[in-house]
Short mmCIF file of C-alpha atoms in Angstrom, two decimals:
data_model
loop_
_atom_site.label_atom_id
_atom_site.label_comp_id
_atom_site.label_asym_id
_atom_site.label_seq_id
_atom_site.Cartn_x
_atom_site.Cartn_y
_atom_site.Cartn_z
CA MET U 1 81.98 -56.78 -97.63
CA LYS U 2 80.32 -53.45 -98.23
CA LYS U 3 76.93 -51.86 -97.64
CA ILE U 4 75.06 -51.01 -100.84
CA ARG U 5 73.28 -47.65 -100.74
CA SER U 6 72.68 -47.23 -104.46
CA LEU U 7 72.74 -49.31 -107.63
CA SER U 8 71.86 -48.63 -111.23
CA LYS U 9 68.46 -49.76 -112.48
CA ALA U 10 70.20 -52.26 -114.74
CA LYS U 11 72.09 -53.80 -111.81
CA ILE U 12 68.94 -53.96 -109.66
CA ASP U 13 67.15 -55.69 -112.54
CA GLU U 14 70.05 -58.14 -112.94
CA ILE U 15 70.18 -59.07 -109.26
CA SER U 16 66.39 -59.37 -109.02
CA ALA U 17 66.32 -61.65 -112.06
CA LEU U 18 68.96 -63.90 -110.52
CA ILE U 19 67.00 -64.15 -107.28
CA GLY U 20 63.75 -64.78 -109.13
CA ALA U 21 65.38 -67.53 -111.18
CA SER U 22 66.79 -69.15 -108.05
CA PHE U 23 63.19 -69.77 -106.92
CA TRP U 24 61.49 -70.31 -110.26
CA ASP U 25 64.06 -72.71 -111.75
CA TRP U 26 64.98 -74.66 -108.61
CA PRO U 27 64.47 -78.47 -108.95
CA TYR U 28 61.98 -78.80 -106.11
CA GLU U 29 61.18 -82.16 -104.54
CA GLU U 30 57.62 -83.41 -104.19
CA GLY U 31 55.75 -81.34 -101.60
CA GLU U 32 57.97 -78.32 -102.17
CA GLY U 33 57.62 -75.31 -104.42
CA GLY U 34 57.65 -72.44 -101.98
CA LEU U 35 56.61 -69.16 -103.51
CA LYS U 36 56.31 -70.38 -107.07
CA PRO U 37 52.59 -71.37 -107.08
CA PHE U 38 51.61 -67.79 -106.18
CA PHE U 39 53.17 -66.24 -109.28
CA PRO U 40 51.83 -66.29 -112.83
CA SER U 41 55.29 -66.05 -114.39
CA LYS U 42 59.01 -65.91 -113.78
CA GLU U 43 58.87 -62.19 -114.57
CA ALA U 44 56.29 -61.63 -111.82
CA MET U 45 58.50 -63.44 -109.32
CA THR U 46 61.43 -61.28 -110.38
CA GLU U 47 59.36 -58.13 -109.75
CA TYR U 48 58.44 -59.45 -106.30
CA MET U 49 62.10 -60.06 -105.46
CA LYS U 50 62.98 -56.59 -106.72
CA SER U 51 60.83 -55.15 -103.92
CA PHE U 52 63.21 -56.72 -101.38
CA VAL U 53 66.34 -55.53 -103.16
CA ILE U 54 65.08 -51.94 -103.35
CA ALA U 55 63.89 -51.94 -99.72
CA GLY U 56 67.27 -53.30 -98.63
CA ILE U 57 69.13 -50.59 -100.50
CA GLU U 58 66.85 -47.87 -99.10
CA SER U 59 67.23 -49.12 -95.52
CA GLY U 60 70.96 -49.83 -95.58
CA THR U 61 70.50 -53.55 -94.98
CA PHE U 62 71.74 -54.77 -98.38
CA TYR U 63 75.38 -55.83 -98.65
CA SER U 64 77.71 -57.27 -101.26
CA THR U 65 81.10 -58.89 -101.44
CA ASP U 66 83.84 -56.44 -102.34
CA ASN U 67 83.53 -56.89 -106.10
CA GLY U 68 79.83 -57.74 -106.34
CA GLU U 69 80.22 -61.51 -106.59
CA GLY U 70 77.33 -62.00 -104.18
CA TYR U 71 74.66 -60.05 -102.30
CA ILE U 72 72.87 -60.49 -98.97
CA LEU U 73 69.94 -58.73 -97.30
CA ILE U 74 70.12 -58.81 -93.49
CA THR U 75 67.69 -57.34 -90.96
CA ASP U 76 67.72 -57.44 -87.17
CA THR U 77 65.75 -56.48 -84.08
CA ASN U 78 68.00 -53.49 -83.34
CA GLY U 79 66.24 -51.28 -85.85
CA ASN U 80 68.12 -52.31 -88.97
CA HIS U 81 65.18 -52.97 -91.25
CA PRO U 82 63.10 -51.04 -93.79
CA ASN U 83 61.27 -48.03 -92.35
CA PHE U 84 57.54 -47.40 -92.73
CA GLY U 85 57.80 -45.52 -96.02
CA SER U 86 60.01 -48.20 -97.51
CA ILE U 87 57.63 -50.93 -96.35
CA VAL U 88 54.69 -49.14 -98.02
CA ARG U 89 56.60 -48.89 -101.30
CA MET U 90 57.67 -52.51 -100.93
CA ALA U 91 54.07 -53.63 -100.40
CA LYS U 92 52.95 -51.79 -103.54
CA ARG U 93 55.62 -53.55 -105.61
CA MET U 94 54.61 -56.90 -104.12
CA LYS U 95 50.97 -56.17 -104.93
CA ASN U 96 51.81 -55.43 -108.53
CA ALA U 97 53.86 -58.63 -108.83
CA LEU U 98 51.14 -60.84 -107.36
CA GLY U 99 48.24 -59.21 -109.20
CA GLY U 100 46.37 -57.23 -106.55
CA TRP U 101 46.03 -56.48 -102.85
CA GLY U 102 43.76 -59.48 -102.27
CA LYS U 103 46.33 -61.88 -103.63
CA LEU U 104 49.11 -60.22 -101.64
CA PHE U 105 47.17 -60.46 -98.35
CA SER U 106 46.27 -64.10 -99.09
CA PHE U 107 49.90 -64.87 -99.83
CA LEU U 108 51.18 -63.21 -96.65
CA LYS U 109 48.56 -64.96 -94.53
CA GLN U 110 49.44 -68.37 -95.91
CA ALA U 111 53.20 -67.76 -95.79
CA ASN U 112 53.04 -66.83 -92.10
CA SER U 113 50.86 -69.70 -90.99
CA GLY U 114 50.75 -73.42 -91.53
CA SER U 115 50.99 -76.70 -89.71
CA LYS U 116 53.76 -77.88 -87.39
CA GLY U 117 54.59 -74.51 -85.93
CA LYS U 118 54.64 -70.82 -86.68
CA PRO U 119 57.61 -69.29 -88.51
CA LEU U 120 60.68 -69.06 -86.32
CA GLU U 121 60.78 -65.28 -86.71
CA ILE U 122 57.22 -64.92 -85.39
CA GLN U 123 58.00 -67.21 -82.45
CA MET U 124 61.05 -65.14 -81.52
CA LYS U 125 59.18 -61.85 -81.84
CA LYS U 126 56.46 -63.18 -79.54
CA GLN U 127 59.09 -64.24 -77.01
CA LYS U 128 60.85 -60.85 -77.44
CA LYS U 129 64.12 -62.56 -78.35
CA PRO U 130 66.63 -60.65 -80.49
CA TYR U 131 67.82 -62.07 -83.79
CA VAL U 132 69.55 -61.31 -87.05
CA LYS U 133 67.73 -62.59 -90.13
CA VAL U 134 69.03 -63.38 -93.58
CA GLU U 135 66.16 -62.25 -95.77
CA MET U 136 67.78 -62.95 -99.11
CA LEU U 137 71.08 -64.21 -100.52
CA ILE U 138 72.38 -64.62 -104.05
CA VAL U 139 75.74 -65.37 -105.64
CA THR U 140 76.01 -64.23 -109.24
CA GLU U 141 76.16 -67.05 -111.75
CA LYS U 142 79.78 -66.47 -112.75
CA TYR U 143 80.99 -66.89 -109.16
CA GLN U 144 78.84 -69.76 -107.91
CA GLY U 145 80.69 -72.68 -106.36
CA GLN U 146 83.69 -70.53 -105.40
CA GLY U 147 83.01 -70.03 -101.69
CA TYR U 148 81.10 -66.75 -101.86
CA MET U 149 77.97 -68.18 -100.26
CA ARG U 150 80.06 -69.13 -97.23
CA LYS U 151 81.62 -65.66 -97.15
CA LEU U 152 78.16 -64.04 -97.16
CA MET U 153 76.83 -66.32 -94.43
CA GLU U 154 79.88 -65.85 -92.25
CA PHE U 155 79.33 -62.09 -92.52
CA ALA U 156 75.78 -62.62 -91.20
CA TYR U 157 77.11 -64.85 -88.41
CA ARG U 158 79.61 -62.20 -87.33
CA MET U 159 76.80 -59.67 -87.20
CA ALA U 160 74.76 -62.03 -85.01
CA ASP U 161 77.74 -62.71 -82.75
CA LYS U 162 78.33 -58.96 -82.37
CA ASN U 163 74.69 -58.51 -81.37
CA GLY U 164 74.84 -61.51 -79.03
CA CYS U 165 71.92 -63.23 -80.72
CA PRO U 166 71.14 -66.03 -83.21
CA CYS U 167 71.03 -65.70 -86.97
CA ILE U 168 67.91 -67.16 -88.58
CA LEU U 169 66.54 -67.78 -92.06
CA ASP U 170 63.91 -69.85 -93.78
CA THR U 171 64.09 -71.59 -97.12
CA ASP U 172 61.70 -73.50 -99.34
CA ALA U 173 63.69 -76.54 -100.51
CA LYS U 174 65.53 -79.41 -98.84
CA GLY U 175 68.47 -78.91 -101.20
CA LYS U 176 68.84 -75.29 -100.10
CA CYS U 177 68.39 -76.31 -96.46
CA ASP U 178 71.22 -78.82 -96.76
CA ARG U 179 73.53 -76.12 -98.10
CA TYR U 180 72.84 -73.88 -95.12
CA VAL U 181 73.38 -76.74 -92.69
CA HIS U 182 76.73 -77.39 -94.39
CA LEU U 183 77.57 -73.72 -93.79
CA GLY U 184 76.93 -73.92 -90.05
CA MET U 185 73.19 -73.58 -89.49
CA LYS U 186 70.93 -76.04 -87.70
CA LEU U 187 67.49 -77.08 -88.89
CA VAL U 188 65.09 -76.02 -86.14
CA GLN U 189 61.79 -77.09 -87.67
CA THR U 190 60.10 -78.12 -90.88
CA ARG U 191 56.63 -76.71 -91.33
CA GLU U 192 54.06 -76.40 -94.06
CA ALA U 193 52.83 -73.09 -95.42
CA ALA U 194 50.60 -72.65 -98.44
CA GLY U 195 50.78 -76.40 -98.98
CA CYS U 196 54.58 -76.46 -99.26
CA LYS U 197 57.43 -77.36 -96.94
CA ILE U 198 59.38 -74.53 -95.33
CA TYR U 199 62.63 -75.13 -93.47
CA ASP U 200 63.49 -72.83 -90.55
CA LEU U 201 67.17 -72.68 -89.67
CA MET U 202 69.28 -71.04 -86.99
CA TYR U 203 72.93 -70.30 -86.29
CA SER U 204 73.93 -69.64 -82.70
CA LYS U 205 77.50 -69.12 -81.50
CA GLY U 206 76.94 -71.39 -78.55
CA ASP U 207 76.12 -74.28 -80.87
CA THR U 208 79.42 -74.16 -82.77
#
């Protein structure tokens, strides 16, 4: 695994398109859909995802397998996350993807609220509990089904173990949730945000 501090524009576009497609083209069940309803097109979703990729590269929180088979964006409560300037640039890219500041603020409000509990990350911040969070993960199409998703997740788990804290993530489809459970996470809660189901998961060394 290696930290990515720079990538060509073409490679950033490629990775962002893969991530966008993983949300746009996913065969969601009834009551799911995650981010998709907020975006006018697949291209807009790709631009939104690009904001995360660029912020991860800028902040040193974006990693890849040795030969670029897969990529993962990991933040934590020890200061490893985008800085203020990067967050501002990220917000501007999100705004452009969603079609304006009003739509961005509406999206963020709905994504961070909902029935049956607040997001796990917000709960842990309120309780001042440390965590490592997987913000984004993608295995390139050529290498899917070859164990790279497990390799990426195990890298995140090792980071959490080193920090003595849990690893968390949220996902927007039961099928994706099941994959993470298979890779060692536990489903903590299922909530609704923006009218869609969101699955909050956690890995903790003590649970293995």
